[in-house]
Coordinates of C-alpha atoms in Angstrom, one line a residue:
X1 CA 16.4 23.4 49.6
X2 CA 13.7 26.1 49.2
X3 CA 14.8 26.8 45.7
X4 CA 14.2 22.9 44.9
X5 CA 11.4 22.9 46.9
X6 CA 10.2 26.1 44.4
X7 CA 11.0 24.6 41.5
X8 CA 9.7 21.4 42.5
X9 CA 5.6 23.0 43.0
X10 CA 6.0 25.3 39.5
X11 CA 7.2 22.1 37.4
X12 CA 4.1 20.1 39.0
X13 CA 1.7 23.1 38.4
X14 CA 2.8 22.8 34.7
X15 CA 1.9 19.4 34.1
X16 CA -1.2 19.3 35.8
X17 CA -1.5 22.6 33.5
X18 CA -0.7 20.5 30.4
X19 CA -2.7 17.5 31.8
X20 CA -5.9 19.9 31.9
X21 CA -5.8 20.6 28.4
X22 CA -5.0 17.2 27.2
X23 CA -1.2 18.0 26.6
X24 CA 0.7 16.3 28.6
X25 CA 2.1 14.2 25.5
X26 CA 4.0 17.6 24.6
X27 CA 6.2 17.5 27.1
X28 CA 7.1 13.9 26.1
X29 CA 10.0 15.3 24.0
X30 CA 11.2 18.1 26.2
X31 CA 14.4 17.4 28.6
X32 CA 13.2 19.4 31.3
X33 CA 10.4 18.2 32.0
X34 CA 10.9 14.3 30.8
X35 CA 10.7 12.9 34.3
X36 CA 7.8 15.0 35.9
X37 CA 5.6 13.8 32.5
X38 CA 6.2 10.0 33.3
X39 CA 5.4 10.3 36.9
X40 CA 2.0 8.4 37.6
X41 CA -0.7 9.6 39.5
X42 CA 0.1 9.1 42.8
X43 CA 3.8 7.7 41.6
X44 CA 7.0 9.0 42.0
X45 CA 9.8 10.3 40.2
X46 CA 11.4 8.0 37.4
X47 CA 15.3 7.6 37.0
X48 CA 16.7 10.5 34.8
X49 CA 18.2 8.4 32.3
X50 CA 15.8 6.1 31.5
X51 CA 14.0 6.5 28.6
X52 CA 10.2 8.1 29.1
X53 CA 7.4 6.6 27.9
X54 CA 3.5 7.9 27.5
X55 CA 1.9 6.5 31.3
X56 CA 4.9 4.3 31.6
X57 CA 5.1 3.4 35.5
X58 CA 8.8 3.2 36.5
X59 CA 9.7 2.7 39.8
X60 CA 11.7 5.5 41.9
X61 CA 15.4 5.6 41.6
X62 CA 15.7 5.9 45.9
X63 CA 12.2 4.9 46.9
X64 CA 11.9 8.7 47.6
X65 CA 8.6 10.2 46.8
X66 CA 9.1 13.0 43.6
X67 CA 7.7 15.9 45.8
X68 CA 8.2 15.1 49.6
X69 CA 8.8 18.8 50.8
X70 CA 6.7 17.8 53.7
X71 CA 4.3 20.7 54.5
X72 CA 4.9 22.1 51.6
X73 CA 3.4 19.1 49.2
X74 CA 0.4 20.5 47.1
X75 CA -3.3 19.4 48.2
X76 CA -5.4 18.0 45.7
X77 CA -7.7 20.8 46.8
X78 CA -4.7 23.5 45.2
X79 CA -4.3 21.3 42.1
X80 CA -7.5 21.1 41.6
X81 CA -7.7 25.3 42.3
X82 CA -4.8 25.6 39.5
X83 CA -6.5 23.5 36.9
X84 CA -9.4 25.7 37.2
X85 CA -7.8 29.3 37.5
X86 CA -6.0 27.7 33.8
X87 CA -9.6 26.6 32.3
X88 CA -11.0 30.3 33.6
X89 CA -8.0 32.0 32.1
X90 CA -8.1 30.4 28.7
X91 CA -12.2 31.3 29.0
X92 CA -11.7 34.8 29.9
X93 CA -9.0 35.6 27.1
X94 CA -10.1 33.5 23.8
X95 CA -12.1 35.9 21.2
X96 CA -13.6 35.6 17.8
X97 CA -10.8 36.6 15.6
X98 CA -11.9 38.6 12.5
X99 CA -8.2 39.3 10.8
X100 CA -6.0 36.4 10.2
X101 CA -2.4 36.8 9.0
X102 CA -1.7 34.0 5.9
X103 CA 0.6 32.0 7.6
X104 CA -0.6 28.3 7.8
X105 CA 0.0 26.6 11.4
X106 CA 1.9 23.4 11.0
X107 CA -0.2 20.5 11.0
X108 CA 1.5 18.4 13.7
X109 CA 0.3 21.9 15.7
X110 CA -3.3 21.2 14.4
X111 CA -2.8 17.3 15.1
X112 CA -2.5 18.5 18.7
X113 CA -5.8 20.3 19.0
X114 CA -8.0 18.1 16.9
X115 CA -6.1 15.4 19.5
X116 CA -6.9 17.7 22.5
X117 CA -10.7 18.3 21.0
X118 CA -11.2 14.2 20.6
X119 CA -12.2 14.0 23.8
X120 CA -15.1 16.0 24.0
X121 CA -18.2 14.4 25.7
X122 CA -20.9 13.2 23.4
X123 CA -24.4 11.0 24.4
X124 CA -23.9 7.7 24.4
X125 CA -20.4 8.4 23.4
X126 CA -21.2 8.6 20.0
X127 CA -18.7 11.1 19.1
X128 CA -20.8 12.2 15.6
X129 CA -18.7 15.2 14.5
X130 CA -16.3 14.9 11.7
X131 CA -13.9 17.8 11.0
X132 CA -12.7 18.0 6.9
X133 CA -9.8 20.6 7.1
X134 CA -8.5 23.1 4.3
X135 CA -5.4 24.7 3.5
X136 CA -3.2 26.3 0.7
X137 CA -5.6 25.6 -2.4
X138 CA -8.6 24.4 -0.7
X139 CA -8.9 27.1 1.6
X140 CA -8.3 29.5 -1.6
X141 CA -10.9 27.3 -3.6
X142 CA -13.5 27.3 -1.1
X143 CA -13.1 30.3 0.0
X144 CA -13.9 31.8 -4.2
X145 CA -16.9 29.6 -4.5
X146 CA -18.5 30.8 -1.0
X147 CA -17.8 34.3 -1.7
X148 CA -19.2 34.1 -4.8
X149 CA -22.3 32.6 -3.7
X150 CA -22.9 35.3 -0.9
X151 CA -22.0 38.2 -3.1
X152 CA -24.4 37.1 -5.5
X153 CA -27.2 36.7 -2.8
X154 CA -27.6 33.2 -3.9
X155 CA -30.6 31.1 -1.8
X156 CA -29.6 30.1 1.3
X157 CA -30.0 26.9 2.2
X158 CA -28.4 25.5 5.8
X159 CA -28.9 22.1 6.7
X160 CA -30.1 23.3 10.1
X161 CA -32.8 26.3 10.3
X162 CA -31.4 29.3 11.6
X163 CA -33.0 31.7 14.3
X164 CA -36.7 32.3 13.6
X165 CA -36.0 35.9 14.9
X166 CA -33.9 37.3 17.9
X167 CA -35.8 39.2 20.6
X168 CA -35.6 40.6 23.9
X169 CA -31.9 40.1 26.0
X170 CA -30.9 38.0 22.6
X171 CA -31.3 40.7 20.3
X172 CA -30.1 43.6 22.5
X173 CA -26.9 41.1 22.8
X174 CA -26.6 41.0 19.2
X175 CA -27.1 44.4 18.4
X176 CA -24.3 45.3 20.7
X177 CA -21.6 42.7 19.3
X178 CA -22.4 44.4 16.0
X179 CA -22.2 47.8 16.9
X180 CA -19.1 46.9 19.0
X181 CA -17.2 45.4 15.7
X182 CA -18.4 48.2 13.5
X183 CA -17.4 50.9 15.7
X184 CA -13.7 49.0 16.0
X185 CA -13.8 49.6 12.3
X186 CA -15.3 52.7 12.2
X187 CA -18.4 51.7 10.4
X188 CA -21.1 54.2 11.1
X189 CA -24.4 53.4 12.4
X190 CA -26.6 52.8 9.3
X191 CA -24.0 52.3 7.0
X192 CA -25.5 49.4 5.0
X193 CA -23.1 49.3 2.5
X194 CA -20.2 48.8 5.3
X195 CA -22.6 46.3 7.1
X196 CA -22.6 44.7 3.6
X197 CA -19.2 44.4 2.9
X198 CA -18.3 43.2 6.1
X199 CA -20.3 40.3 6.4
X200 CA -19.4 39.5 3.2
X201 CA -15.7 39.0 5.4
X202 CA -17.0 35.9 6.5
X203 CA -16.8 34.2 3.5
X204 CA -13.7 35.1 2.8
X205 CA -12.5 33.2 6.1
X206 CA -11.6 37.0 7.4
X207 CA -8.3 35.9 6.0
X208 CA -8.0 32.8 7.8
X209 CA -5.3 29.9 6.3
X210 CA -7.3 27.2 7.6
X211 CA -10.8 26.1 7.6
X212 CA -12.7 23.2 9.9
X213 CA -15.9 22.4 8.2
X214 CA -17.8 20.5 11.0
X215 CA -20.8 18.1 10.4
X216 CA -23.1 15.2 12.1
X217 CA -24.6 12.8 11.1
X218 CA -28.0 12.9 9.3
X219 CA -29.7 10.0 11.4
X220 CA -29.0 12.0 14.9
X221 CA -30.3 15.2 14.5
X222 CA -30.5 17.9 16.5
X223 CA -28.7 16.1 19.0
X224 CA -25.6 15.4 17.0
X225 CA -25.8 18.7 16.7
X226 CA -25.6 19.3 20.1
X227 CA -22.7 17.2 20.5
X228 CA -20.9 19.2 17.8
X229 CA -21.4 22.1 19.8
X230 CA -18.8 20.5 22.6
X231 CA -16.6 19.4 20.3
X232 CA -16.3 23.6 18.9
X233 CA -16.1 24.6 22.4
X234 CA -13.2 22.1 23.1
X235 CA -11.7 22.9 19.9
X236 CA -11.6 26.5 19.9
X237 CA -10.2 26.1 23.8
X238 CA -7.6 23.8 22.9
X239 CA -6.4 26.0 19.7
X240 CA -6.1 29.5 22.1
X241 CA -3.8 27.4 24.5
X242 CA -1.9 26.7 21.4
X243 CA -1.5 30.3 20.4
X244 CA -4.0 29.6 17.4
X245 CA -6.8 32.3 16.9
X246 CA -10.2 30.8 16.0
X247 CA -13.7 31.7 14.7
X248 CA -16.7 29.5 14.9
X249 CA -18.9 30.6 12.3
X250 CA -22.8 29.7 11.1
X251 CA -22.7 31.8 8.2
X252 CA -21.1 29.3 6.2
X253 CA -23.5 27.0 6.9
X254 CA -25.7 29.3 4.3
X255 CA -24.3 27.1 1.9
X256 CA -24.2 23.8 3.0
X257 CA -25.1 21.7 0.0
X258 CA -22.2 23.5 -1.9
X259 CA -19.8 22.9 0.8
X260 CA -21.0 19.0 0.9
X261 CA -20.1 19.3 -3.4
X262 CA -16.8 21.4 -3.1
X263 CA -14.9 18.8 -0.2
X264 CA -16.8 15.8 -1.8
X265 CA -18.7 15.1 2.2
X266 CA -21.4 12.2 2.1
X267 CA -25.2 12.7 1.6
X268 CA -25.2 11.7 4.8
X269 CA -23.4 14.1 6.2
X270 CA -25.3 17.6 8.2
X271 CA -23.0 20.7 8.4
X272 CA -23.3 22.5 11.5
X273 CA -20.9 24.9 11.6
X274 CA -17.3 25.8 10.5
X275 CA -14.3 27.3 12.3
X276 CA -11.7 29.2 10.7
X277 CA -8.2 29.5 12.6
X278 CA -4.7 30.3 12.1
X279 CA -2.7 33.2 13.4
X280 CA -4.3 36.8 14.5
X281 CA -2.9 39.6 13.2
X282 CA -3.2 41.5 16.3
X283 CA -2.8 44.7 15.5
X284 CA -5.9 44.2 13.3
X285 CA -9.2 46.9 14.6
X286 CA -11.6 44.0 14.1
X287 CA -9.7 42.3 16.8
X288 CA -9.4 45.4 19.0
X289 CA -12.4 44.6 21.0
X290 CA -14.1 41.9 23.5
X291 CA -17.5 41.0 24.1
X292 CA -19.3 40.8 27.1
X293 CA -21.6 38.5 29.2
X294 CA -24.5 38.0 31.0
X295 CA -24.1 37.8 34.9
X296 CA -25.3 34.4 36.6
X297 CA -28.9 35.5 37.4
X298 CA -29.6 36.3 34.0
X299 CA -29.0 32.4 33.3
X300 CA -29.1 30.4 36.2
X301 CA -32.3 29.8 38.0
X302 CA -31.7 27.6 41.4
X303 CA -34.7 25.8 42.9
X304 CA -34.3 25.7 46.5
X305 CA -37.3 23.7 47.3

């Protein structure tokens, strides 16, 4: 009895995991968990050999509740304590990954995060982001014609302005993500050359297989942009929980009229930033290494009157 009882509270912890992330369909096609993935909220369990459905109701086999331990029945406070230890988690260990290994992820894998990333919040529900994908040759393609652009220095020209200047905590932030990646690499302080050819890295993906090219619509603005920026968060949130590595990056965004010509986007269209993804190579330097952040009271201000 304890031992179902166990097993009972871990395989409702993993769908209220899955259910956090927007996953739940996943477990659609898995045997072991077929009955616990059809159960609705507040439902019970479904009979075993009935074929499961996505938020089909079905009526218990006994009338028996799925987990009547009794005492031992998970609070809603606990579930909700679980769903936000897995959100914190999946904060705490997601990282820009600067060294990809070529394998492309399969796309019913990407399906599942764009799917996952789809319900991102947006004003009005307006959802203005539009994600154009690239792999085998159009990662390769774009990839030559970016590269070739930044080696050459050409005018940079992104459809939203980039920082006027950093300053202050912003700058000392920045100058410590730098030196942080350069010492990984060991890239000495005032190498420019090294600076130079690294950055040049992020036109070349950093190896990635894939790349998202996100954009908004013209007529929204800054605000569309805004929205976009949920949508990355979402995205790159969703792809760690699927053991895909990601990079949001603005430097891409140099170019935005030749990214609009190389994936044929509309005039319309305003590229905000683009993510790069696939598999890390782990054992990479450039990935060696975490950044930090600010404590609350550098950020949150409460007014208490």
């Amino acid at each position: 009895m304890e031992h179902r009882i166990a097993e009972d509270l871990h395989l409702r912890s993993t769908i209220n995991v899955l259910s956090t992330l927007g996953l739940a369909k996943i477990v659609w096609h898995c045997p072991l968990y077929r009955d616990a993935a059809c159960e609705p909220p507040g439902g019970s369990r479904p009979n075993s050999d009935r074929e499961c459905q996505p938020n089909q109701k079905i009526p218990p086999k006994s009338g028996v509740p799925m987990y009547s331990s009794g005492p031992e029945e998970l609070s809603a406070n606990t579930r909700h304590d679980d769903d936000f230890e897995v959100v914190r988690r999946l904060l705490d260990e997601r990282y820009s990954c600067r060294a990809f290994r070529p394998d492309p992820v399969p796309r019913d894998a990407i399906e599942k995060i764009l799917a996952t990333a789809q319900r991102s919040a947006s004003w009005c529900n307006s959802q203005p982001w539009h994600i154009t994908i690239t792999e085998s040759e159009g990662t390769e393609r774009l990839m030559r014609t970016l590269y070739e652009h930044a080696s050459n220095e050409a005018p940079q020209e992104p459809d939203f302005a980039f920082p006027r200047e950093y300053k202050g905590a912003y700058l000392d932030r920045r100058r410590e993500t730098g030196f942080q990646l350069y010492s990984a690499l060991g890239i000495g302080r005032g190498d420019k050359a090294a600076y130079t050819r690294q950055a040049l890295e992020n036109f070349r993906f950093f190896g990635a297989p894939h790349v998202a090219i996100i954009t908004t619509d013209e007529a929204l603005g800054i605000y569309g942009a805004i929205d976009c920026g949920c949508y990355v968060s979402n995205f790159l949130l969703a792809a760690h929980a699927s053991g895909v590595a990601t990079i949001p990056q603005a430097a891409l965004s140099s170019y935005a009229k030749v990214v609009r010509r190389e994936l044929n986007l509309g005039v319309d269209r305003r590229m905000v930033c683009a993510i790069s993804f696939g598999y890390a190579d782990e054992g990479h330097p450039a990935n060696s290494y975490r950044t930090n952040r600010a404590p609350l009271e550098e950020a949150v201000k409460w007014i208490t009157a």
